[in-house]
Amino acid sequence: MTITGSAVSDFSTDTDSPVVIIGAGHAGANLAALVRQEGFTGDVILLGDEVHDPYHRPPLSKKFMGDSLEQPLRGQGFYDEMKIDTRFGSRAARILPSERAVETADGSRIEYGTLVIATGSRPRRLNLPGADAEGVMTLRTLDDARTLRSAVQRGGRLVIIGGGYIGLEVAAEARVHDLAVSVLEREERVLARVASHEFSTLLTDHHRVRGTDILTGVDVVGLATDGGAVIGVELADGTSIPCDAVLVGVGAIPNDELAADCGINCADGIVVDENGRTSVPHVFAVGDATRRPVGGDTMRFESIPSAMEQAKRVAACIAGTPLPGAEVPWFWSDQFDLKLKIAGLVHHGVSVCRRGDAGAAKFGIFHLDDHNRLVAVETANAPSFFMAGKKFIASSAVLDPQRIADPDTDLRSCLAG
């Protein structure tokens, strides 16, 4: 991948100069730990907007009603033990690449040898009447999840605008706790941008059987309110859906403003190469804020495994240790009794082979290119399918479609030839 924008003259790092990390989510907090693990001995400074210690994000949508909503990424005292200078509740306001310094909102100035931007993303909001009403929520932070939990505990009906993975995970958790839920999706199917038609259909059926009301091909035009609180969602066809709370899950916007303002090349995300380098010397970026090479494409790939892969490579660059190998992109989702794992890029496939029993909620959907190489696999409650598929994708294996579809054939013997 070629980085465009400001000329790149030097990406060397000093093994004892300060590393400043802006952002204390999965990418930033784990990077701080990995830098130490790789043997870096200089100062490591971790800045985070939130006052909370870094925490696991998956429970925010998957298990927000549980007792273990707040799960720290590291045990108490870890950052002190690793000599990581944590400054939580400190917002970076400006990057000064020519001075190799960061200014924070309180006026502090922090000089760096290497800077890593891990600012993540924020929920896309609706620009519609009533969108700012009480009871209209988004989900990104621990505080957001606590607000959502309170809304579910109050009861009534929750309307989720957006049929992506976050929306479906929240719907499943809410239904498990007997809340009435409607999911509204503008496209003709849920997960239209990220999943196959077959996978979308199976998940939709699984939800509907368990009481989730899913409406597709609908346009939301406004939110009805009473006394400043949301009471309904208005659709373009004149339908009004009464509700007590609304969760907006219509995608995320990368937090790339800091990078763009200091001259770093951005294009709906901070543009980085395979090692997290930006277009400005001594500045890396990782996580949801980035646009990175993935499976031959350049894209934003918002997942914890993706952020961790980037963090490992950047840590190696900073410490001057050998780079880890490239990983197959993957992510997971929990919905009701389904443990979903997906690897590869579905849109690269031209044909599909299904294996397993959708009725028994254990299946895999294998996507092949025009040479019968596996490019993606979508699985439910089938870890062996997922692991085999991931290995096949990594090796660009050519498979026999008939063997894949035959449940009596061991997956390891599905290689063509």
XYZ file of C-alpha atoms in Angstrom:
417
model
C 0.000 0.000 0.000
C 1.260 3.464 -0.839
C 0.689 6.224 1.679
C -0.222 9.491 0.012
C -0.325 12.988 1.409
C 2.590 14.420 3.389
C 5.930 12.982 2.300
C 7.267 10.195 4.461
C 10.940 10.795 5.186
C 11.621 8.726 8.307
C 9.680 6.169 10.303
C 12.523 5.030 12.486
C 11.811 5.016 16.207
C 14.090 5.552 19.173
C 13.927 2.714 21.674
C 14.097 5.107 24.611
C 12.155 8.159 23.368
C 8.625 8.712 24.720
C 5.702 6.896 23.101
C 2.446 8.801 23.406
C -0.801 6.940 22.663
C -3.981 8.956 22.105
C -6.930 6.726 22.939
C -7.403 4.120 25.671
C -9.782 1.668 24.019
C -8.874 -1.879 22.980
C -6.314 -0.721 20.424
C -4.574 1.936 22.494
C -4.559 0.193 25.870
C -3.364 -3.107 24.438
C -0.711 -1.333 22.398
C 0.700 0.204 25.583
C 0.991 -3.267 27.095
C 2.423 -4.804 23.923
C 5.113 -2.127 23.625
C 6.344 -3.115 27.064
C 6.041 -6.804 26.212
C 8.268 -6.209 23.179
C 10.951 -4.742 25.431
C 10.489 -0.988 24.942
C 12.069 0.786 27.916
C 11.234 4.443 27.282
C 8.302 6.407 28.671
C 4.830 5.249 27.601
C 2.021 7.763 28.068
C -1.592 6.645 27.517
C -4.238 9.362 27.084
C -7.953 8.556 27.291
C -11.048 10.740 27.047
C -13.035 8.587 29.471
C -12.367 8.611 33.199
C -12.762 4.829 33.392
C -9.827 2.444 33.229
C -9.730 0.728 29.796
C -12.460 -1.919 29.597
C -13.765 -4.675 27.340
C -16.211 -3.374 24.727
C -18.075 -6.545 23.592
C -20.265 -6.776 26.739
C -21.655 -3.303 26.000
C -23.896 -4.744 23.290
C -23.783 -8.484 23.936
C -24.267 -8.643 27.733
C -25.293 -5.167 28.839
C -27.926 -6.596 31.209
C -25.401 -8.773 33.036
C -23.643 -8.174 36.316
C -20.237 -8.122 34.621
C -20.836 -5.159 32.304
C -17.692 -3.377 33.494
C -14.734 -5.653 32.736
C -11.321 -3.950 32.922
C -8.843 -4.928 30.220
C -6.107 -5.267 32.821
C -6.038 -6.015 36.517
C -5.655 -3.335 39.132
C -2.118 -2.041 39.326
C -1.052 -3.363 35.908
C -0.279 0.067 34.480
C 1.764 1.020 37.516
C 3.664 -2.266 37.374
C 4.408 -1.788 33.676
C 5.355 1.867 34.247
C 2.682 3.115 31.861
C 1.741 6.717 32.597
C -2.062 6.707 32.353
C -3.916 9.980 31.986
C -7.591 9.056 31.823
C -10.079 11.874 31.457
C -7.463 13.784 29.441
C -8.469 14.776 25.916
C -5.895 15.459 23.214
C -6.753 18.750 21.512
C -3.989 19.200 18.937
C -1.063 17.368 17.362
C 2.024 19.350 16.378
C 4.078 17.023 14.142
C 6.795 19.596 13.423
C 7.415 19.881 17.176
C 6.630 16.231 17.921
C 4.212 17.268 20.613
C 0.580 16.861 21.663
C -1.474 19.543 23.370
C -4.336 18.478 25.647
C -7.608 20.249 26.343
C -6.334 21.525 29.693
C -3.364 23.203 28.010
C -0.734 20.601 28.851
C 1.996 19.870 26.331
C 3.383 16.338 25.904
C 6.405 15.700 23.707
C 6.778 12.388 21.901
C 9.358 10.385 20.044
C 6.624 8.257 18.515
C 2.910 9.041 18.471
C 0.119 6.501 18.032
C -3.426 7.691 17.306
C -6.065 5.241 18.570
C -9.063 7.533 18.783
C -11.668 4.997 17.634
C -15.014 5.994 16.216
C -18.303 7.464 17.361
C -21.903 6.517 16.564
C -23.478 8.143 13.554
C -26.468 10.199 14.673
C -29.768 10.816 12.937
C -30.417 14.219 11.425
C -34.175 13.940 11.861
C -36.927 15.680 13.862
C -36.962 14.370 17.423
C -33.515 12.763 17.213
C -32.335 14.666 20.315
C -35.317 13.662 22.463
C -35.004 12.007 25.843
C -34.880 8.235 25.440
C -32.998 8.303 22.112
C -29.695 6.521 22.679
C -26.501 5.461 20.936
C -24.077 2.797 22.129
C -20.313 3.161 22.251
C -19.170 3.642 25.843
C -19.689 2.067 29.255
C -21.908 4.977 30.262
C -24.004 4.441 27.109
C -24.473 0.784 28.041
C -25.587 1.708 31.545
C -28.171 4.075 30.070
C -29.408 1.323 27.757
C -29.667 -1.152 30.632
C -31.769 1.311 32.605
C -34.090 1.750 29.621
C -34.595 -2.011 29.310
C -35.214 -2.338 33.035
C -37.995 0.270 32.800
C -39.792 -1.928 30.266
C -42.058 -0.993 27.365
C -40.904 -1.242 23.752
C -37.433 -0.597 22.388
C -37.047 0.393 18.745
C -33.604 -0.183 17.237
C -32.888 1.839 14.108
C -30.307 -0.097 12.108
C -29.968 -3.819 11.490
C -26.213 -4.209 11.870
C -24.411 -6.488 14.301
C -24.657 -4.043 17.217
C -28.396 -3.592 16.714
C -29.037 -7.334 16.484
C -26.908 -8.067 19.549
C -28.834 -5.508 21.580
C -32.134 -6.879 20.261
C -31.182 -10.411 21.320
C -30.150 -9.366 24.828
C -33.299 -7.276 25.259
C -35.530 -10.152 24.089
C -33.830 -12.533 26.525
C -35.057 -10.122 29.205
C -38.601 -10.118 27.764
C -38.560 -6.599 26.352
C -40.619 -5.932 23.225
C -38.169 -5.044 20.430
C -38.538 -3.752 16.874
C -35.549 -3.540 14.525
C -35.892 -1.141 11.592
C -33.540 -1.549 8.638
C -33.447 0.690 5.556
C -31.938 -2.003 3.322
C -33.899 -5.012 2.107
C -32.158 -7.268 4.639
C -30.250 -6.950 7.886
C -26.441 -6.947 7.723
C -26.677 -6.020 4.045
C -23.181 -4.480 3.916
C -21.267 -7.126 5.831
C -22.960 -10.519 5.524
C -24.202 -12.806 2.769
C -27.860 -13.024 1.832
C -27.969 -16.572 3.245
C -26.471 -15.538 6.574
C -28.808 -12.534 6.871
C -31.841 -14.717 6.210
C -30.865 -17.330 8.791
C -30.247 -14.683 11.475
C -33.488 -12.893 10.680
C -35.449 -16.137 11.024
C -33.674 -16.941 14.296
C -34.641 -13.544 15.711
C -38.243 -13.620 14.556
C -38.870 -17.036 16.081
C -37.729 -15.539 19.381
C -39.997 -12.543 19.160
C -37.859 -9.818 17.602
C -39.949 -7.703 15.230
C -37.726 -7.027 12.195
C -38.859 -4.629 9.481
C -36.655 -4.202 6.409
C -36.851 -1.789 3.494
C -38.238 0.979 5.709
C -37.231 4.650 5.910
C -37.343 6.485 9.229
C -38.380 10.125 8.703
C -38.736 11.336 12.279
C -39.236 10.558 15.944
C -42.460 11.474 17.705
C -42.096 13.104 21.115
C -44.227 14.117 24.081
C -42.885 16.493 26.700
C -39.399 16.164 25.247
C -39.340 12.346 25.415
C -39.544 9.940 22.495
C -42.842 8.084 22.130
C -42.678 6.734 18.594
C -40.810 6.322 15.319
C -42.335 7.684 12.106
C -41.804 5.885 8.796
C -41.971 7.249 5.255
C -45.095 5.191 4.452
C -47.005 6.902 7.261
C -46.611 4.093 9.792
C -45.945 5.125 13.376
C -44.334 2.637 15.746
C -44.975 3.444 19.413
C -42.009 3.024 21.720
C -40.526 3.935 25.084
C -36.916 4.127 23.963
C -34.899 4.198 20.735
C -31.387 2.939 20.064
C -29.740 4.399 16.959
C -27.311 1.960 15.371
C -26.714 3.258 11.847
C -22.949 2.998 11.657
C -19.933 4.803 13.015
C -17.814 7.801 12.066
C -14.032 7.539 12.511
C -12.538 10.008 14.962
C -9.928 11.234 12.495
C -10.238 14.982 13.044
C -7.066 15.289 15.142
C -5.126 13.523 12.420
C -6.630 15.498 9.556
C -6.068 18.836 11.315
C -2.327 18.221 11.551
C -1.943 17.186 7.907
C -2.157 13.391 8.139
C -3.789 11.804 5.106
C -7.392 10.807 5.904
C -10.161 9.392 3.731
C -13.102 8.365 5.913
C -10.506 7.215 8.415
C -6.788 7.698 8.995
C -5.004 6.097 6.046
C -2.310 3.672 7.219
C -0.144 0.987 5.675
C 0.037 -2.650 6.778
C 2.214 -1.631 9.737
C 0.022 1.219 10.947
C 2.186 4.013 9.536
C 0.452 7.248 8.616
C 1.609 9.792 6.045
C 3.489 11.787 8.723
C 6.827 10.606 10.154
C 6.860 9.200 13.680
C 3.053 8.921 13.737
C 1.178 5.605 13.652
C -2.548 4.913 13.948
C -4.484 1.802 14.982
C -8.055 0.652 15.526
C -11.460 1.810 14.349
C -10.204 5.257 13.335
C -8.056 3.804 10.564
C -8.477 2.857 6.920
C -6.100 -0.036 6.399
C -5.159 -2.810 3.952
C -7.412 -5.830 4.541
C -7.491 -8.877 2.312
C -6.374 -6.982 -0.781
C -8.779 -4.094 -0.132
C -8.242 -0.806 1.677
C -11.060 -0.338 4.145
C -12.180 0.402 7.655
C -12.487 -2.944 9.414
C -14.002 -2.326 12.817
C -13.257 -5.331 14.993
C -11.215 -6.112 18.066
C -9.100 -8.756 16.260
C -8.242 -6.156 13.598
C -7.262 -3.604 16.248
C -5.135 -6.189 18.035
C -3.345 -7.189 14.832
C -2.506 -3.549 14.168
C -1.355 -3.040 17.757
C 1.010 -6.036 17.548
C 2.602 -4.759 14.352
C 2.988 -1.184 15.602
C 4.461 -2.412 18.904
C 7.056 -4.402 16.948
C 7.882 -1.354 14.809
C 8.347 0.817 17.891
C 10.461 -1.732 19.767
C 12.465 -2.764 16.707
C 11.494 -6.440 17.038
C 10.419 -8.843 14.242
C 7.013 -8.169 12.746
C 4.276 -10.774 13.305
C 2.717 -12.407 10.281
C -0.433 -11.050 8.649
C -3.708 -12.421 10.007
C -6.971 -13.352 8.304
C -9.565 -10.675 9.167
C -12.285 -12.009 11.455
C -14.810 -11.038 14.078
C -17.554 -12.546 16.207
C -21.052 -11.871 17.484
C -23.261 -13.435 20.162
C -27.030 -13.463 19.562
C -29.351 -15.604 21.679
C -27.858 -19.115 21.622
C -25.757 -18.406 18.537
C -21.987 -18.029 18.750
C -21.223 -16.428 15.397
C -17.721 -16.286 13.939
C -16.876 -14.855 10.535
C -13.536 -14.855 8.724
C -12.459 -13.285 5.446
C -14.338 -10.895 3.180
C -17.733 -12.135 2.021
C -17.940 -9.738 -0.924
C -14.954 -11.453 -2.562
C -16.970 -14.649 -3.029
C -18.817 -15.677 -6.205
C -20.300 -19.011 -5.060
C -21.568 -20.459 -1.800
C -21.455 -23.874 -0.130
C -23.465 -24.559 3.009
C -22.553 -27.170 5.598
C -24.410 -28.179 8.744
C -27.971 -27.765 9.975
C -29.486 -24.303 10.206
C -32.458 -25.755 12.064
C -30.127 -27.083 14.740
C -28.341 -23.701 14.814
C -25.003 -25.223 13.823
C -23.832 -24.394 10.335
C -21.191 -22.840 8.122
C -21.499 -20.880 4.894
C -18.349 -21.118 2.771
C -17.652 -18.492 0.096
C -15.456 -19.373 -2.874
C -13.982 -17.197 -5.603
C -14.063 -18.080 -9.295
C -11.063 -20.402 -8.796
C -12.759 -22.211 -5.869
C -10.396 -20.621 -3.368
C -12.024 -20.006 -0.014
C -12.295 -16.252 0.653
C -14.754 -16.154 3.575
C -16.659 -18.350 6.002
C -19.663 -17.469 8.167
C -20.386 -19.854 11.027
C -22.816 -20.398 13.885
C -21.947 -22.665 16.828
C -19.370 -24.401 14.646
C -15.858 -23.543 15.867
C -14.307 -26.366 13.835
C -15.811 -24.927 10.626
C -14.475 -21.504 11.543
C -10.953 -22.674 12.362
C -10.702 -24.812 9.234
C -12.067 -22.010 7.094
C -9.647 -19.490 8.557
C -6.702 -21.778 7.767
C -7.959 -22.350 4.213
C -8.316 -18.599 3.642
C -4.795 -17.948 4.951
C -3.330 -20.542 2.571
C -5.496 -19.549 -0.448
C -6.600 -23.169 -0.570
C -8.554 -24.436 -3.587
C -11.481 -26.529 -2.361
C -13.897 -29.064 -3.779
C -17.412 -27.556 -3.370
C -19.109 -30.966 -3.283
C -16.902 -32.165 -0.462
C -17.558 -29.017 1.546
C -21.310 -29.512 1.303
C -21.097 -33.210 2.261
C -21.507 -33.463 6.065
C -19.911 -36.915 6.065
C -16.667 -35.580 4.586
C -13.973 -34.349 6.939
C -13.304 -30.677 6.197
C -9.581 -31.372 6.163
C -10.070 -33.525 3.074
C -11.943 -30.879 1.090
C -8.897 -29.693 -0.812
C -9.346 -30.023 -4.572
C -7.255 -32.540 -6.454
